[in-house]
Coordinates of C-alpha atoms (C1' of nucleotides) in Angstrom, one line a residue:
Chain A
X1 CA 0.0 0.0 0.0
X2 CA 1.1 3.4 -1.0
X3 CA 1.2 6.8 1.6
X4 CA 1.5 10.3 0.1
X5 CA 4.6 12.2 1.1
X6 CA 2.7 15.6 1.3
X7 CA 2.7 16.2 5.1
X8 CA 4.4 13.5 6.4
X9 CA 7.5 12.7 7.4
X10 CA 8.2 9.6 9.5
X11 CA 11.0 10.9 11.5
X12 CA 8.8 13.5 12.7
X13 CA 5.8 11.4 13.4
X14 CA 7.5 8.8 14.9
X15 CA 10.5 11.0 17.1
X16 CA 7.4 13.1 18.3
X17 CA 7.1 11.4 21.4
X18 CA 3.8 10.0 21.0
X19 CA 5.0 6.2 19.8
X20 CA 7.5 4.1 21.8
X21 CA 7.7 0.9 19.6
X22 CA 8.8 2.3 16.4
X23 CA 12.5 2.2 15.3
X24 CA 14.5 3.2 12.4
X25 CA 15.7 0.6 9.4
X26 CA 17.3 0.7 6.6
X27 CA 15.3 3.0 4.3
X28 CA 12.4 3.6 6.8
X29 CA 10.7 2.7 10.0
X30 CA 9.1 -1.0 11.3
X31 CA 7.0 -1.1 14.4
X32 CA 4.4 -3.4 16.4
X33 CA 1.1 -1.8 16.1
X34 CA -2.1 -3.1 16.4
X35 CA -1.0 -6.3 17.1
X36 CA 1.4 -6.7 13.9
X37 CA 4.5 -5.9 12.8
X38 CA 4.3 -3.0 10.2
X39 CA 7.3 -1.8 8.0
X40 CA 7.4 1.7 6.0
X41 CA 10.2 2.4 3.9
X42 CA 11.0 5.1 1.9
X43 CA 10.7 6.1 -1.9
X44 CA 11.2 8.7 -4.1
X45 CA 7.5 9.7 -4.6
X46 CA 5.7 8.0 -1.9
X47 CA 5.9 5.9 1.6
X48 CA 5.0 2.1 0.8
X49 CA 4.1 -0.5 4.0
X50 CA 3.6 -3.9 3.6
X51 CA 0.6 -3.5 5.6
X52 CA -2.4 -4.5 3.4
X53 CA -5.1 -3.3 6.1
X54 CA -5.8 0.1 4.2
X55 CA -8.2 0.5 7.0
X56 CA -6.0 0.1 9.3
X57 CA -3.3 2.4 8.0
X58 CA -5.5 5.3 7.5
X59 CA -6.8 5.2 10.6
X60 CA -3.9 5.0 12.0
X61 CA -2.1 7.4 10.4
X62 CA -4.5 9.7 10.3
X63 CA -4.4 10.1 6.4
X64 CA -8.2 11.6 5.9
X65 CA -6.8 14.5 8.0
X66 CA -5.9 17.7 5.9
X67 CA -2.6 18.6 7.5
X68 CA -2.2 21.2 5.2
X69 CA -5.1 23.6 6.5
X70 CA -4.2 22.5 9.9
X71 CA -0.6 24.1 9.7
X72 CA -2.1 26.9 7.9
X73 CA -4.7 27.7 10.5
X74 CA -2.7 27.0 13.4
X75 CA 0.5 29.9 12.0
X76 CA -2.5 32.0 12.3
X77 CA -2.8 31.9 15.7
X78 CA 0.5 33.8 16.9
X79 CA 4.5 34.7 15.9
X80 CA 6.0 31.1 17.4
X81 CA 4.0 28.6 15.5
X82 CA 5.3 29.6 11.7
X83 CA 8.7 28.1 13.0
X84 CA 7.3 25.3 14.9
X85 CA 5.2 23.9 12.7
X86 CA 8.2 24.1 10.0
X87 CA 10.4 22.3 12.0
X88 CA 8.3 19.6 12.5
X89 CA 5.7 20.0 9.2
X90 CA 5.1 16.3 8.9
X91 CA 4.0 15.1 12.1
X92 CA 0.9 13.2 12.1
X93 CA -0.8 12.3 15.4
X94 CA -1.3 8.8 15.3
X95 CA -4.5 7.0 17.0
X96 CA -3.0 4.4 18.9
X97 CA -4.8 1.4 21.1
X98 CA -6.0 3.2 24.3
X99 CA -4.6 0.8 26.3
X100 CA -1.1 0.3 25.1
X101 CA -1.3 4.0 25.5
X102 CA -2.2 3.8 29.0
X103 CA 0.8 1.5 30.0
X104 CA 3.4 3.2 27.9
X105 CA 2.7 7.0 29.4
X106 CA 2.7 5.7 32.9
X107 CA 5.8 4.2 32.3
X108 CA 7.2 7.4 30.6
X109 CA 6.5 9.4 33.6
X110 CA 9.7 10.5 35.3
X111 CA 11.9 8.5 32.3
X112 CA 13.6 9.4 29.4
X113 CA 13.0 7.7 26.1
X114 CA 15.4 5.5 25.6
X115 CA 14.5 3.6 28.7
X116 CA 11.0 3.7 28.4
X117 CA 11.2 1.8 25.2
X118 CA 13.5 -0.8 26.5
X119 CA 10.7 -1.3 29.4
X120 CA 7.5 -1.8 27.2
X121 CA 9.7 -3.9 25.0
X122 CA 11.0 -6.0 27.7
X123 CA 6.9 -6.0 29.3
X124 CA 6.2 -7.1 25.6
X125 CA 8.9 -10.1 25.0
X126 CA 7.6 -11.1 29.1
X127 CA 4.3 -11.1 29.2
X128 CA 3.2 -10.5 25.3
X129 CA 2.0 -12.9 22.4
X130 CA 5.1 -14.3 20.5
X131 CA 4.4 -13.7 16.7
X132 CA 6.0 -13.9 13.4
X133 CA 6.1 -11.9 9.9
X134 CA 8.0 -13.0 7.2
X135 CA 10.3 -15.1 9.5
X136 CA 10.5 -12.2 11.9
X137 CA 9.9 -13.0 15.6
X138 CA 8.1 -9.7 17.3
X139 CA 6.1 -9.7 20.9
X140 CA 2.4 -8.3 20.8
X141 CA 1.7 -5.6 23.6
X142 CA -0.3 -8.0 26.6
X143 CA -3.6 -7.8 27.1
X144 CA -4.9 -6.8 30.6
X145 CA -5.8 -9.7 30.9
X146 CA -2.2 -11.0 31.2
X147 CA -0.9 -8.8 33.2
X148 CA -4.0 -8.5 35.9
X149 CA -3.4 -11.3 38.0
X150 CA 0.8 -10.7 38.7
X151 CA 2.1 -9.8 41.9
X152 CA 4.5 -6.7 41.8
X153 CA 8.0 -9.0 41.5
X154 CA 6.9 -10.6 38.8
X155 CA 7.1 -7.6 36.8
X156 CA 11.0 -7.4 38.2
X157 CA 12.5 -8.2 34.9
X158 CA 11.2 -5.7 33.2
X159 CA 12.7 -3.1 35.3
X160 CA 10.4 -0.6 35.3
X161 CA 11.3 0.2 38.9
X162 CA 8.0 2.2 41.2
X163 CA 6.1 2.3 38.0
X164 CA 5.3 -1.2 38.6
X165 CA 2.6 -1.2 40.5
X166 CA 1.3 1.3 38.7
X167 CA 1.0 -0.7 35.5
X168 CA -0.5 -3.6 37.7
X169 CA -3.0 -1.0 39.0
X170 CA -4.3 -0.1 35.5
X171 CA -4.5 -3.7 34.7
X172 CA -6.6 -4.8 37.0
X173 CA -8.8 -1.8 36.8
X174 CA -9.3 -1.7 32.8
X175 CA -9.7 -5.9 33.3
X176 CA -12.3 -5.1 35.8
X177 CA -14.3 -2.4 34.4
X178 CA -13.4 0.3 37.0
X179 CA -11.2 2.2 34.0
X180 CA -14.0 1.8 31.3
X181 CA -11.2 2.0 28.4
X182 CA -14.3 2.1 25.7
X183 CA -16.2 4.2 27.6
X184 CA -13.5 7.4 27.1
X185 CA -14.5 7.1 23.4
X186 CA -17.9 8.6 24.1
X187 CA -16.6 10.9 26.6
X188 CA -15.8 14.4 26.8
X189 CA -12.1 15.2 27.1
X190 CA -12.5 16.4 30.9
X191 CA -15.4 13.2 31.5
X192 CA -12.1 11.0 29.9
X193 CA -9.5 12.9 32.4
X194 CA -11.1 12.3 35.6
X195 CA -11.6 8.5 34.5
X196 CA -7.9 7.7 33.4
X197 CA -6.8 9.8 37.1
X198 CA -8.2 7.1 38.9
X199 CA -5.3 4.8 38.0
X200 CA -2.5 5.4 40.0
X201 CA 0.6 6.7 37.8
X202 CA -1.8 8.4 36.0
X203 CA -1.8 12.4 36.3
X204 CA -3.0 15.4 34.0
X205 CA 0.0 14.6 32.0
X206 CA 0.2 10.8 31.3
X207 CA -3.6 11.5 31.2
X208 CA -4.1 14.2 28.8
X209 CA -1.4 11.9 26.3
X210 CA -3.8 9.4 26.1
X211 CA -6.5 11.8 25.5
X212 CA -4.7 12.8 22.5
X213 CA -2.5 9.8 21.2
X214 CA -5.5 7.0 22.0
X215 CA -9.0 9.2 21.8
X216 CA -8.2 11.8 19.1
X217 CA -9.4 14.4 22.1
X218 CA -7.3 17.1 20.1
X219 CA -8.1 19.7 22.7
X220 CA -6.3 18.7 25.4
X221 CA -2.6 20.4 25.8
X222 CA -0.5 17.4 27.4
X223 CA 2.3 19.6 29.7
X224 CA 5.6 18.1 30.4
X225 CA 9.2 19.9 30.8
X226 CA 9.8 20.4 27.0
X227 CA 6.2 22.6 27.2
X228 CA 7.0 24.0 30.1
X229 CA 10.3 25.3 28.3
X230 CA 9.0 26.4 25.3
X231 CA 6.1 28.7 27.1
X232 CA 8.6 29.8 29.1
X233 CA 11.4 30.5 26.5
X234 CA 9.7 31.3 23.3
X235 CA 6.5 32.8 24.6
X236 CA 7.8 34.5 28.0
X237 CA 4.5 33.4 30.3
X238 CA 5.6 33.9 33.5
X239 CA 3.2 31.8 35.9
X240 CA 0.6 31.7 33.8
X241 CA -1.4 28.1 33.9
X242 CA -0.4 26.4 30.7
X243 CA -3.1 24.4 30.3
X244 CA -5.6 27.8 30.7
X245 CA -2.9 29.4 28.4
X246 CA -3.4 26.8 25.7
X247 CA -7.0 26.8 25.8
X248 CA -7.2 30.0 25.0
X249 CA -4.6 30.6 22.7
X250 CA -5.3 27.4 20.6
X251 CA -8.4 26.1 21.4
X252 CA -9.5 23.1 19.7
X253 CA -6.1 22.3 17.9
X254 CA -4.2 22.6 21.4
X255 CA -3.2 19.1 21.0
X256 CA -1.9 19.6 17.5
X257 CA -0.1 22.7 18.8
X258 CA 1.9 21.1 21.8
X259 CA 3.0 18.8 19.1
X260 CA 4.8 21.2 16.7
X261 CA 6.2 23.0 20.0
X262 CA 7.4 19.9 21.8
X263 CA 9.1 18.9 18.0
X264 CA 10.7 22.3 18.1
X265 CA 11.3 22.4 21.6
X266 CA 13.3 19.3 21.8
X267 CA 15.4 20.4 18.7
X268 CA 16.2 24.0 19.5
X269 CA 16.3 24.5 23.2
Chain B
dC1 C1' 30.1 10.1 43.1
dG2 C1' 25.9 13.4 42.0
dC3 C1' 22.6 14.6 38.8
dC4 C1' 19.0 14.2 35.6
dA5 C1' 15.3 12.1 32.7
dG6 C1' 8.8 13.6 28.5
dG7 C1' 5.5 13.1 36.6
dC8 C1' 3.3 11.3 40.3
dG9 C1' 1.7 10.2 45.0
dG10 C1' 1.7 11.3 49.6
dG11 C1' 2.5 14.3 53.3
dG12 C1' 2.6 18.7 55.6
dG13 C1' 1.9 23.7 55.8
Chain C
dC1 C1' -5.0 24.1 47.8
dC2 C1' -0.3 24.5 47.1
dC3 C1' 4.3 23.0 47.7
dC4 C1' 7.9 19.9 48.5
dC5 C1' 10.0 15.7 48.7
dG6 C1' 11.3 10.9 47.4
dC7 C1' 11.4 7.7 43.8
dC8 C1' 13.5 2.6 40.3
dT9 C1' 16.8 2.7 37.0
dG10 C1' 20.4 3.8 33.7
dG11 C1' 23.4 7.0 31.4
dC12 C1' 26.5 10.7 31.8

DNA sequence: CGCCAGGCGGGGG
DNA sequence: CCCCCGCCTGGC
């Protein structure tokens, strides 16, 4: 299946912080998504995976969106964005499984990157489905369900440290219907946020990333350091609330915003 | 060694 | 309600 280049670049989608399982090959990217191994590679005139679920792909890589107006409206909005959104022009936000999402940003909390990745890939080789693609061996992300009934050592060797129980919490919660995972479709974005906070390991942070990278709730303004620098730095708020400051200044395409500054704020500052 | 990394929970003021 | 501290682990 064939991708248009026009708005999309993988490095930026996929070194925008929003995907941990995606890593660079020889002329593109392969990842576990969904519960299969995906590869995109490069070419002249066009992305091409080997993904035949056209579905799938669009959904998931939000082709049907027009990035184009997007960018155009958001430069609009003030003097920082222009550069922001050039720096990172083909991010797409991707709609990822909600609860992959869940596990991944509670582990992220308090972590740098390249350790969060090794974690979820250890927790997937551990406690995840063994499959294969084309005589490649790859681990599915577990289920709830596999994870629900484990007692906090048991997760030792993925060494994920405090955040263990945290992950064991949301288990047993999504497994048992106290975190309604489906339910968050149908939700507002704040109806969504108070949900998710009920997991432990779960804050406005983790919580407004899986509003946004799981839900499509491109509204909310997910706040970490890289934010906090970048409001600080490039658009001198002193203690103004970011999260009020976001609303306001980008409104509906807040989440789409925080992308392009985290993108830019991660390669300038 | 100390410090930091894409926060959070718990306690105290 | 806000602020402050400690935190698994690994890399520097």
């Amino acid at each position: 299946m064939q991708i248009p280049k026009r708005d999309f670049c993988l490095e930026h989608t996929f070194e925008c912080g929003q995907c941990f399982r995606w890593n660079q090959t020889q002329g593109g990217y392969s990842g576990v998504v969904g519960g299969r191994l995906i590869s995109v590679t490069e070419q002249p005139d066009c992305f091409v995976t080997d993904c035949g679920d056209e579905q799938f792909i669009t959904r998931y890589f939000d082709l049907g969106r027009d990035y184009a107006a997007l960018k155009q409206q958001l430069c609009g909005l003030d003097e920082v964005l222009p550069e922001a959104v050039a720096s990172g022009c083909g991010i797409r936000i991707l709609r990822q499984d909600p609860w992959e999402t869940l596990v991944s940003f509670i582990i992220s909390a308090n972590n740098n990157i390249p350790r969060i990745k090794g974690i979820i890939e250890r927790l997937c080789m551990q406690f995840g489905e063994a499959r294969e693609q084309d005589g490649v061996r790859y681990y599915a992300f577990p289920a709830p369900e596999a994870l629900c009934g484990l007692r906090t050592e048991q997760l030792g060797g993925i060494r994920s440290g405090y955040r263990a129980q945290y992950i064991l919490d949301a288990a047993r919660k999504v497994a048992d219907g106290t975190a309604p995972l489906g339910a968050i479709e149908r939700m507002t974005a704040e109806e969504g946020r108070v949900c998710l906070k009920q997991i432990l390991g779960v804050g406005d942070k983790v919580a407004d990333c899986i509003l946004l990278f799981a839900y499509g709730k491109f509204e909310v303004f997910p706040c970490d350091v890289w934010i906090r620098r970048v409001l600080e730095r490039l658009y001198r708020i002193g203690n103004c609330d970011p999260a009020l400051f976001a609303q306001q200044r980008f409104g509906a395409l807040a989440g789409f915003a925080q992308q392009y500054l985290f993108y830019y704020g991660r390669t300038l500052l």
